[in-house]
Amino acid sequence: MTLTPADLPKAIRHYIDGTLSDSADGRTFSNADPASNDSYCEVASGGPADIAAAVASAQRAFEHGPWPRMSPRERGRILNQVADAIESREDLLAEWESFDTGLPITQARGQARRAAENFRYFADLINALHEDAFRTSAQIGYVVRKPIGVAGLITPWNTPFMLESWKLAPAIASGCTVVLKPAEFTPLTASLWPQIMEEAGLPQGVFNLVHGIGEEAGAALVEHPDVPLISFTGETTTGQTIMRSAATGLKGLSMELGGKSPCVIFADADLDAAVDGALFGVFSLNGERCTAGSRVIVEASVYDEFVARYAERAARVRVGLPRDPATEIGALVHPEHYERVLGYVASGSEEGARLVAGGGRPAGLPEGNYLAATVFADVTPRMRIWREEIFGPVVAITSFEDEADAVRLANDTRYGLAGYVWTSNLKRGHRVAQAMQAGMVWLNSHNVRDLRTPFGGVKASGLGQEGGAHSIDFYTDAQIVSVALGDTHVPRFGARLDQEA
Ligand code: NAD
């Protein structure tokens, strides 16, 4: 079985002002596929000069081009054509995404569909959007939403194309122009955006793309004075660096950061469904998932049974070639990340957790970044595998005595992205869900997201929310225009005749 898709590009370039280009200084970096770690192409490595050219292009398109001035209907039509162009490449997108990220092909295909759906959703939303008006007997104030300008979009490698679409769609729907800086581990599918945008008829300069290393291209984008907005998804520590740097320019920030989400299972839950949900919640997307339910917290009376069933199923999770449709866990994105995840597996054993499944490279996969679905039981809250985001197929399980204990354990983390609760007692389910310090909670359900709902975390998981109208809020400024409805009575300073000058 050949591992390499046909027609892979040998070189991946920037896209600035409607033209594919190399870096100003000619630098490149190599990109490898995680199933073999063999390099297959060179990628333009952007720096401040490339960012400056891309921002200048986006700013010209914003100030002089048609895009911000088009009606929502016209913009929506182009967004739908972007979705058409994505859908017509579904097979290619799935194949390339799976090849470059190591995600199982079946899960990469879902990401391509979701990316198209993001554009359709924001096409609908801007057409349906209304602006508020506030009236008293004396005046009426109406709100105008204005696109802010050039948006800098910085994205991670875990579901790259989908997360790029997630920022691109609302940004351009709002009338902003953009510079996208995709993750350096996974540039392949981002190289399809230029042709997708051109095919859809997006005006020149609205979409610009600069590849490169985070500390170079990403930092230059954040520091650029003509970029008033940064939408960032990635690690919490990177988010902190970006916030510090963006403070100088008082930039608008949307921060979608890391997670270490709890999955609380009560004894009265439908245990079959809870086992399925808790397995999928951490092992889908190779465990490289910001909302992974990576801390499973189980009521003591069913703990032993749950751990035995969970471990038995985890041992059967199929780890294999990313492009094999039977694969459930593929290869982790990069050897550096693989080593980091293996370090956590070692620390779990060293700190005394009980390894009940996985723990190393599966048989039959001698090369590539493969790790068996790994399950630690009897994890205590002082252990690193409980406290730190691993971002791989590794889960920590512990037990609780009562509801208060479950909530305390669930919230015992610096993060607050997602939470999961399984119980047949719905009153308790709502109570525990609302007591969780998390931006999003799923009750008797796994991570299925309605695009209209707010998405975002609390605590160290983020700042601000995107999704639905929240995204439009981020990419636009609200201006209030207040208009007198009758005669205006303004206090008449300086008009009294009895005052000495
Ligand atoms: P990362 O922070 O290393 O990189 C993310 C992006 O930031 C990349 O494009 C990178 O090049 C860039 N970057 C790095 N340093 C930068 C700097 N100094 N200035 C500007 N840009 C810089 O994250 P990652 O390893 O690519 O992704 C994994 C992380 O993303 C995990 O923590 C995961 O939880 C998080 N994530 C969060 C969400 C969410 O919605 N909350 C979604 C997906 C992933």
Coordinates of C-alpha atoms and ligand atoms in Angstrom, one line a residue:
M1 CA 0.0 0.0 0.0
T2 CA 1.5 3.3 -1.1
L3 CA 1.6 5.9 1.6
T4 CA 2.1 9.0 -0.6
P5 CA -0.8 10.7 -2.3
A6 CA -0.3 11.4 -6.0
D7 CA 0.3 15.1 -7.1
L8 CA 1.7 16.3 -3.8
P9 CA 3.3 19.7 -4.2
K10 CA 7.1 19.8 -4.0
A11 CA 7.0 23.4 -2.8
I12 CA 4.5 25.3 -0.7
R13 CA 4.5 29.1 -1.2
H14 CA 2.9 32.1 0.3
Y15 CA -0.1 33.8 -1.3
I16 CA 0.1 37.6 -1.2
D17 CA -2.0 40.0 -3.2
G18 CA -3.3 37.3 -5.4
T19 CA 0.1 35.8 -6.3
L20 CA 2.0 32.8 -5.1
S21 CA 5.4 33.8 -3.8
D22 CA 8.6 32.6 -2.1
S23 CA 9.8 34.3 1.0
A24 CA 11.6 37.6 0.5
D25 CA 14.8 36.1 1.9
G26 CA 14.3 32.8 0.1
R27 CA 14.2 30.7 3.3
T28 CA 12.2 27.4 3.5
F29 CA 11.6 24.6 6.0
S30 CA 11.0 20.9 5.3
N31 CA 7.7 19.2 5.9
A32 CA 7.3 15.5 6.7
D33 CA 4.4 13.1 7.0
P34 CA 4.0 11.6 10.5
A35 CA 3.6 8.0 9.3
S36 CA 7.1 7.8 8.0
N37 CA 8.7 11.2 9.1
D38 CA 10.2 11.4 5.6
S39 CA 10.3 14.9 4.3
Y40 CA 8.2 15.4 1.2
C41 CA 8.2 19.1 0.5
E42 CA 9.8 22.5 1.2
V43 CA 7.6 25.3 2.6
A44 CA 8.3 29.0 2.3
S45 CA 9.3 30.3 5.7
G46 CA 7.9 33.7 6.2
G47 CA 9.4 36.6 8.2
P48 CA 8.6 40.2 8.8
A49 CA 9.0 41.3 5.2
D50 CA 6.5 38.7 4.0
I51 CA 4.1 39.6 6.7
A52 CA 4.5 43.3 5.8
A53 CA 3.7 42.6 2.2
A54 CA 0.6 40.5 3.1
V55 CA -0.7 43.1 5.5
A56 CA -0.2 45.8 2.9
S57 CA -2.2 43.8 0.4
A58 CA -5.0 43.1 2.9
Q59 CA -5.1 46.8 3.9
R60 CA -5.3 48.0 0.3
A61 CA -8.2 45.5 -0.3
F62 CA -9.9 46.8 2.9
E63 CA -9.5 50.5 2.2
H64 CA -9.9 50.6 -1.6
G65 CA -11.3 47.2 -2.7
P66 CA -15.0 46.3 -3.0
W67 CA -15.2 43.6 -0.3
P68 CA -16.1 45.7 2.9
R69 CA -18.6 47.7 0.8
M70 CA -20.4 44.8 -0.8
S71 CA -23.9 43.9 0.5
P72 CA -24.2 40.9 2.8
R73 CA -26.1 39.2 0.1
E74 CA -23.2 39.6 -2.4
R75 CA -20.6 38.5 0.2
G76 CA -22.8 35.6 1.2
R77 CA -22.9 34.4 -2.4
I78 CA -19.1 34.3 -2.6
L79 CA -18.9 32.5 0.8
N80 CA -21.3 29.8 -0.6
Q81 CA -19.0 29.5 -3.7
V82 CA -16.1 29.0 -1.3
A83 CA -18.1 26.1 0.3
D84 CA -18.8 24.7 -3.2
A85 CA -15.1 24.8 -4.0
I86 CA -14.3 23.0 -0.7
E87 CA -16.9 20.3 -1.3
S88 CA -15.6 19.7 -4.8
R89 CA -12.2 18.9 -3.3
E90 CA -13.5 16.7 -0.5
D91 CA -11.6 13.6 -1.4
L92 CA -8.4 15.5 -2.0
L93 CA -8.7 17.5 1.2
A94 CA -9.4 14.3 3.2
E95 CA -6.4 12.5 1.7
W96 CA -4.0 15.4 2.1
E97 CA -5.1 16.3 5.6
S98 CA -4.8 12.7 6.7
F99 CA -1.4 12.4 5.1
D100 CA 0.0 15.6 6.6
T101 CA -1.5 15.4 10.1
G102 CA -1.6 11.7 10.7
L103 CA -5.4 11.9 11.4
P104 CA -7.4 8.8 10.4
I105 CA -8.8 9.4 6.9
T106 CA -12.4 8.9 8.1
Q107 CA -12.1 11.7 10.6
A108 CA -10.2 14.0 8.2
R109 CA -13.1 13.6 5.8
G110 CA -15.5 14.9 8.4
Q111 CA -13.3 18.0 8.9
A112 CA -13.5 18.8 5.2
R113 CA -17.3 18.7 5.3
R114 CA -17.3 20.8 8.4
A115 CA -15.1 23.4 6.8
A116 CA -17.6 23.9 3.9
E117 CA -20.4 24.1 6.4
N118 CA -18.6 26.9 8.2
F119 CA -18.8 29.0 5.1
R120 CA -22.4 28.2 4.4
Y121 CA -23.3 29.0 7.9
F122 CA -21.7 32.5 7.9
A123 CA -23.2 33.2 4.5
D124 CA -26.6 32.6 6.1
L125 CA -25.8 34.5 9.2
I126 CA -24.7 37.8 7.6
N127 CA -27.8 37.8 5.5
A128 CA -30.0 37.3 8.6
L129 CA -28.1 39.7 10.8
H130 CA -30.0 42.7 12.0
E131 CA -28.7 45.8 13.8
D132 CA -30.3 47.2 17.0
A133 CA -32.1 50.5 17.4
F134 CA -32.9 52.1 20.8
R135 CA -35.7 54.8 21.0
T136 CA -36.8 57.2 23.6
S137 CA -39.3 60.0 23.1
A138 CA -36.4 62.4 22.4
Q139 CA -34.0 60.4 20.3
I140 CA -33.3 57.2 18.5
G141 CA -29.9 55.5 18.5
Y142 CA -29.2 52.9 15.9
V143 CA -26.2 50.5 15.8
V144 CA -24.0 50.1 12.8
R145 CA -21.6 47.1 12.6
K146 CA -18.4 48.0 10.8
P147 CA -15.7 45.5 9.8
I148 CA -12.6 46.4 11.8
G149 CA -9.9 46.0 9.2
V150 CA -7.1 43.5 8.6
A151 CA -7.6 40.4 10.8
G152 CA -4.5 38.2 11.7
L153 CA -5.5 34.6 11.9
I154 CA -3.1 32.1 13.6
T155 CA -4.1 28.5 13.7
P156 CA -2.8 25.1 15.2
W157 CA -2.1 21.8 13.6
N158 CA -4.6 19.5 15.1
T159 CA -7.5 19.9 12.6
P160 CA -5.8 22.5 10.4
F161 CA -8.1 23.1 7.5
M162 CA -11.2 23.1 9.6
L163 CA -9.8 25.5 12.1
E164 CA -8.6 27.8 9.4
S165 CA -12.1 27.8 7.9
W166 CA -13.5 28.5 11.3
K167 CA -11.7 31.8 11.4
L168 CA -11.7 32.7 7.7
A169 CA -15.5 32.3 7.2
P170 CA -16.6 34.8 9.9
A171 CA -13.7 37.2 9.3
I172 CA -14.4 37.6 5.6
A173 CA -18.2 37.4 6.1
S174 CA -17.9 40.4 8.4
G175 CA -16.1 42.4 5.6
C176 CA -12.6 42.2 7.1
T177 CA -9.6 41.2 5.0
V178 CA -7.2 38.7 6.3
V179 CA -3.7 37.3 6.7
L180 CA -3.7 33.7 7.7
K181 CA -0.6 32.1 9.3
P182 CA -1.2 28.3 9.5
A183 CA 0.7 25.9 11.8
E184 CA 4.1 25.0 10.5
F185 CA 3.7 21.3 11.3
T186 CA 0.8 21.0 8.8
P187 CA 0.9 23.4 5.9
L188 CA -0.3 21.1 3.2
T189 CA -4.1 21.6 3.0
A190 CA -3.6 25.4 3.6
S191 CA -1.9 25.4 0.2
L192 CA -5.4 24.7 -1.3
W193 CA -6.9 28.0 -0.1
P194 CA -5.6 30.2 -2.8
Q195 CA -7.2 28.2 -5.6
I196 CA -10.4 27.8 -3.6
M197 CA -10.7 31.5 -2.9
E198 CA -9.9 32.4 -6.6
E199 CA -12.4 29.9 -7.9
A200 CA -15.1 31.4 -5.6
G201 CA -14.4 34.9 -6.9
L202 CA -13.1 36.5 -3.8
P203 CA -11.6 39.9 -4.7
Q204 CA -7.8 40.1 -4.9
G205 CA -6.1 40.9 -1.6
V206 CA -9.0 39.9 0.7
F207 CA -7.3 36.6 1.5
N208 CA -3.5 36.4 2.1
L209 CA -1.5 33.5 3.4
V210 CA 2.0 33.5 4.9
H211 CA 3.5 30.2 6.0
G212 CA 6.2 30.1 8.7
I213 CA 7.5 29.4 12.1
G214 CA 5.3 30.8 15.0
E215 CA 8.1 32.9 16.7
E216 CA 8.9 34.5 13.3
A217 CA 5.9 34.8 11.0
G218 CA 3.3 34.5 13.7
A219 CA 5.1 37.0 16.0
A220 CA 5.5 39.5 13.1
L221 CA 1.8 39.3 12.3
V222 CA 0.9 40.0 16.0
E223 CA 3.3 42.9 16.1
H224 CA 2.3 44.6 12.9
P225 CA 0.8 48.0 13.6
D226 CA -1.8 47.7 10.8
V227 CA -3.4 44.5 12.2
P228 CA -5.9 45.6 14.8
L229 CA -7.3 42.0 15.4
I230 CA -5.7 38.7 16.2
S231 CA -7.7 35.5 16.3
F232 CA -5.5 32.8 17.8
T233 CA -6.0 29.1 18.5
G234 CA -3.2 27.2 20.1
E235 CA -1.4 26.5 23.4
T236 CA -2.0 28.6 26.5
T237 CA 1.6 29.6 26.8
T238 CA 1.7 30.8 23.2
G239 CA -1.5 32.7 23.9
Q240 CA 0.1 34.5 26.8
T241 CA 3.1 35.5 24.7
I242 CA 0.7 36.9 22.0
M243 CA -1.3 38.8 24.6
R244 CA 1.8 40.5 25.9
S245 CA 2.9 41.5 22.5
A246 CA -0.5 42.6 21.4
A247 CA -0.9 44.9 24.4
T248 CA 1.4 47.5 22.8
G249 CA -1.1 48.0 19.9
L250 CA -4.2 47.5 22.1
K251 CA -5.4 44.8 19.7
G252 CA -8.7 42.9 19.8
L253 CA -7.9 39.3 20.8
S254 CA -9.8 36.1 20.5
M255 CA -7.9 33.3 22.3
E256 CA -8.9 29.7 22.0
L257 CA -6.4 27.9 24.2
G258 CA -5.6 24.5 25.7
G259 CA -7.8 22.2 27.8
K260 CA -7.8 19.3 30.2
S261 CA -11.5 18.6 30.3
P262 CA -13.3 16.4 32.8
C263 CA -15.7 13.6 32.0
V264 CA -17.8 12.8 35.1
I265 CA -19.6 9.5 35.1
F266 CA -22.2 8.7 37.8
A267 CA -23.1 5.2 38.8
D268 CA -26.7 5.6 37.5
A269 CA -25.4 6.5 33.9
D270 CA -26.1 4.3 30.9
L271 CA -22.6 2.8 31.3
D272 CA -22.5 1.5 27.7
A273 CA -23.1 4.9 26.3
A274 CA -20.7 6.5 28.9
V275 CA -17.9 4.0 28.0
D276 CA -18.4 4.9 24.3
G277 CA -18.5 8.6 25.0
A278 CA -15.5 8.6 27.2
L279 CA -13.5 6.5 24.7
F280 CA -14.4 8.6 21.7
G281 CA -13.9 11.8 23.8
V282 CA -10.3 11.2 24.2
F283 CA -9.1 8.9 21.4
S284 CA -10.8 10.6 18.4
L285 CA -8.6 12.9 16.4
N286 CA -5.6 10.9 17.9
G287 CA -6.4 12.6 21.2
E288 CA -5.0 15.8 19.7
R289 CA -8.2 17.5 20.5
C290 CA -8.6 20.7 22.6
T291 CA -11.9 19.5 24.0
A292 CA -10.7 16.0 24.8
G293 CA -12.3 14.5 28.0
S294 CA -8.9 13.5 29.2
R295 CA -9.7 13.3 32.9
V296 CA -12.4 10.6 33.4
I297 CA -13.9 10.8 36.9
V298 CA -16.0 7.8 37.9
E299 CA -18.3 7.2 40.9
A300 CA -16.6 4.7 43.3
S301 CA -19.4 2.1 43.2
V302 CA -18.9 1.4 39.5
Y303 CA -15.2 2.4 39.2
D304 CA -13.7 -1.1 39.0
E305 CA -16.3 -2.3 36.5
F306 CA -15.9 0.9 34.4
V307 CA -12.1 0.7 34.4
A308 CA -12.1 -2.9 33.3
R309 CA -14.6 -2.3 30.5
Y310 CA -12.8 0.9 29.4
A311 CA -9.4 -0.7 29.4
E312 CA -10.6 -3.8 27.4
R313 CA -12.1 -1.5 24.7
A314 CA -9.1 0.8 24.6
A315 CA -6.8 -2.2 24.0
R316 CA -8.9 -3.0 20.9
V317 CA -8.9 0.6 19.5
R318 CA -7.3 0.2 16.1
V319 CA -4.1 2.1 15.6
G320 CA -2.8 2.1 12.1
L321 CA -2.0 3.9 8.9
P322 CA -3.8 7.2 8.7
R323 CA -5.1 6.5 5.2
D324 CA -6.6 3.1 6.1
P325 CA -10.4 3.6 6.6
A326 CA -10.4 1.0 9.4
T327 CA -7.9 3.1 11.5
E328 CA -9.3 4.7 14.7
I329 CA -6.0 6.3 15.9
G330 CA -3.4 7.3 13.3
A331 CA 0.1 8.8 13.7
L332 CA 0.8 11.8 16.0
V333 CA 1.6 14.9 14.1
H334 CA 5.4 15.2 14.6
P335 CA 8.3 13.4 16.2
E336 CA 8.8 16.3 18.7
H337 CA 5.2 16.1 19.8
Y338 CA 5.4 12.2 19.9
E339 CA 8.4 12.4 22.3
R340 CA 6.5 14.9 24.5
V341 CA 3.5 12.5 24.7
L342 CA 5.8 9.5 25.4
G343 CA 7.3 11.6 28.2
Y344 CA 3.9 11.9 29.8
V345 CA 3.3 8.2 29.5
A346 CA 6.6 7.6 31.3
S347 CA 5.7 10.2 34.0
G348 CA 2.3 8.5 34.6
S349 CA 4.1 5.2 35.5
E350 CA 6.8 6.9 37.5
E351 CA 4.3 8.8 39.6
G352 CA 2.4 5.6 40.5
A353 CA -0.6 5.6 38.2
R354 CA -1.8 2.1 37.2
L355 CA -1.3 1.5 33.4
V356 CA -4.3 -0.6 32.3
A357 CA -4.0 -0.3 28.5
G358 CA -1.4 0.8 25.9
G359 CA 1.6 2.7 27.0
G360 CA 3.8 2.3 24.0
R361 CA 4.3 1.7 20.2
P362 CA 1.8 -0.9 18.9
A363 CA 3.1 -4.0 17.3
G364 CA 3.4 -4.0 13.5
L365 CA 4.1 -0.2 13.2
P366 CA 7.9 0.0 13.5
E367 CA 8.2 3.5 12.2
G368 CA 6.2 6.7 12.5
N369 CA 4.7 8.4 15.5
Y370 CA 2.3 5.7 16.7
L371 CA 1.1 5.2 20.3
A372 CA -1.5 2.7 21.4
A373 CA -4.6 4.0 23.2
T374 CA -3.1 4.5 26.7
V375 CA -5.2 4.3 29.9
F376 CA -4.0 5.2 33.4
A377 CA -6.3 4.3 36.3
D378 CA -6.0 5.4 40.0
V379 CA -4.6 8.8 38.9
T380 CA -4.3 11.3 41.7
P381 CA -4.6 15.1 41.3
R382 CA -1.0 15.8 42.0
M383 CA 0.3 13.7 39.0
R384 CA 1.4 15.5 35.9
I385 CA -0.9 13.4 33.7
W386 CA -3.8 14.8 35.6
R387 CA -2.7 18.4 35.6
E388 CA -1.1 19.0 32.2
E389 CA -2.6 18.9 28.7
I390 CA -1.0 15.9 26.9
F391 CA -2.8 16.3 23.5
G392 CA -2.4 12.7 22.6
P393 CA -4.2 9.3 23.1
V394 CA -3.6 9.2 26.9
V395 CA -6.4 9.3 29.5
A396 CA -6.3 9.6 33.3
I397 CA -9.1 7.9 35.3
T398 CA -9.9 8.5 39.0
S399 CA -12.9 7.8 41.3
F400 CA -15.2 10.0 43.3
E401 CA -17.4 9.5 46.4
D402 CA -20.3 12.0 46.0
E403 CA -21.5 14.8 43.8
A404 CA -19.5 17.5 45.7
D405 CA -16.4 15.4 45.3
A406 CA -17.1 15.0 41.6
V407 CA -17.4 18.7 41.0
R408 CA -14.3 19.5 43.1
L409 CA -12.3 17.0 41.0
A410 CA -13.7 18.3 37.7
N411 CA -12.7 21.8 38.5
D412 CA -9.3 20.9 39.9
T413 CA -7.5 22.3 36.9
R414 CA -6.2 25.6 35.5
Y415 CA -8.1 24.9 32.3
G416 CA -11.8 25.4 31.6
L417 CA -12.7 24.5 28.0
A418 CA -15.1 21.6 28.0
G419 CA -16.8 19.2 30.4
Y420 CA -18.9 16.0 30.0
V421 CA -21.4 14.5 32.4
W422 CA -23.1 11.1 32.3
T423 CA -26.1 10.4 34.6
S424 CA -29.7 9.4 34.3
N425 CA -30.7 11.8 37.1
L426 CA -31.3 14.9 35.0
K427 CA -31.7 17.3 37.9
R428 CA -28.2 16.3 39.1
G429 CA -26.9 16.4 35.5
H430 CA -27.9 20.1 35.1
R431 CA -26.6 20.9 38.6
V432 CA -23.2 19.4 37.9
A433 CA -23.0 20.8 34.3
Q434 CA -23.6 24.3 35.6
A435 CA -21.2 23.9 38.5
M436 CA -18.4 23.0 36.1
Q437 CA -15.9 25.8 35.4
A438 CA -16.0 25.2 31.6
G439 CA -17.1 27.1 28.6
M440 CA -19.0 24.1 27.1
V441 CA -20.6 21.1 28.8
W442 CA -22.1 18.1 27.2
L443 CA -24.6 16.1 29.3
N444 CA -25.2 12.5 28.2
S445 CA -23.7 13.4 24.9
H446 CA -20.4 13.6 23.2
N447 CA -18.8 16.6 21.5
V448 CA -21.3 17.5 18.9
R449 CA -21.4 21.2 18.2
D450 CA -24.1 23.4 16.8
L451 CA -22.4 26.2 14.8
R452 CA -24.9 28.7 16.2
T453 CA -23.6 28.2 19.8
P454 CA -20.8 30.2 21.5
F455 CA -17.5 28.3 21.5
G456 CA -14.8 29.2 24.0
G457 CA -13.2 28.4 27.3
V458 CA -12.7 30.0 30.7
K459 CA -9.7 30.2 33.0
A460 CA -6.5 29.2 31.1
S461 CA -8.5 27.9 28.2
G462 CA -9.2 31.2 26.6
L463 CA -10.6 34.6 26.4
G464 CA -13.6 35.7 24.4
Q465 CA -15.9 33.5 22.5
E466 CA -16.4 32.7 18.8
G467 CA -19.1 30.8 17.1
G468 CA -22.4 32.2 15.7
A469 CA -23.0 35.9 16.3
H470 CA -20.1 36.0 18.8
S471 CA -17.7 35.7 15.8
I472 CA -19.4 38.6 14.0
D473 CA -19.1 40.7 17.2
F474 CA -15.4 40.0 17.2
Y475 CA -14.7 41.0 13.6
T476 CA -16.8 44.2 13.7
D477 CA -17.0 47.4 15.7
A478 CA -20.4 48.5 16.9
Q479 CA -21.0 52.1 16.4
I480 CA -24.0 53.9 17.8
V481 CA -25.5 56.8 15.9
S482 CA -27.9 58.9 18.1
V483 CA -30.4 61.1 16.3
A484 CA -32.7 63.7 17.9
L485 CA -36.4 63.0 17.1
G486 CA -37.7 66.5 18.1
D487 CA -36.3 69.9 19.1
T488 CA -33.0 69.5 20.8
H489 CA -32.5 71.2 24.2
V490 CA -28.8 71.7 24.7
P491 CA -27.6 73.5 27.9
R492 CA -26.7 77.0 26.6
F493 CA -23.2 77.6 28.0
G494 CA -22.1 81.3 27.7
A495 CA -25.5 82.5 26.8
R496 CA -26.5 84.3 30.1
L497 CA -26.6 88.1 29.6
D498 CA -26.3 88.8 33.4
Q499 CA -22.7 87.3 33.5
E500 CA -19.6 89.5 33.3
A501 CA -17.3 88.4 30.6
Ligands
NAD1 P1 0.9 26.4 19.3 O1 0.5 27.4 20.3 O2 2.3 25.8 19.4 O3 0.8 27.0 17.8 C1 -0.4 27.5 17.3 C2 0.0 28.6 16.3 O4 0.6 29.7 16.9 C3 0.9 28.0 15.2 O5 0.5 28.6 13.9 C4 2.2 28.6 15.6 O6 3.1 28.8 14.5 C5 1.8 29.9 16.2 N1 2.8 30.5 17.1 C6 3.7 29.9 17.9 N2 4.4 30.8 18.6 C7 3.9 32.0 18.3 C8 4.3 33.3 18.7 N3 5.2 33.6 19.6 N4 3.6 34.4 18.1 C9 2.6 34.1 17.2 N5 2.3 32.9 16.8 C10 2.9 31.8 17.3 O7 -0.2 25.3 19.4 P2 -0.2 23.9 18.6 O8 0.8 23.0 19.2 O9 -0.2 24.2 17.1 O10 -1.7 23.4 18.9 C11 -2.1 22.7 20.0 C12 -2.7 23.5 21.1 O11 -3.8 24.2 20.5 C13 -3.2 22.7 22.2 O12 -2.9 23.4 23.4 C14 -4.8 22.7 22.0 O13 -5.5 22.6 23.2 C15 -4.9 24.1 21.4 N6 -6.2 24.1 20.7 C16 -7.2 24.8 21.2 C17 -8.5 24.9 20.6 C18 -9.6 25.7 21.1 O14 -10.5 26.0 20.4 N7 -9.6 26.1 22.4 C19 -8.6 24.2 19.4 C20 -7.6 23.5 18.8 C21 -6.4 23.4 19.5

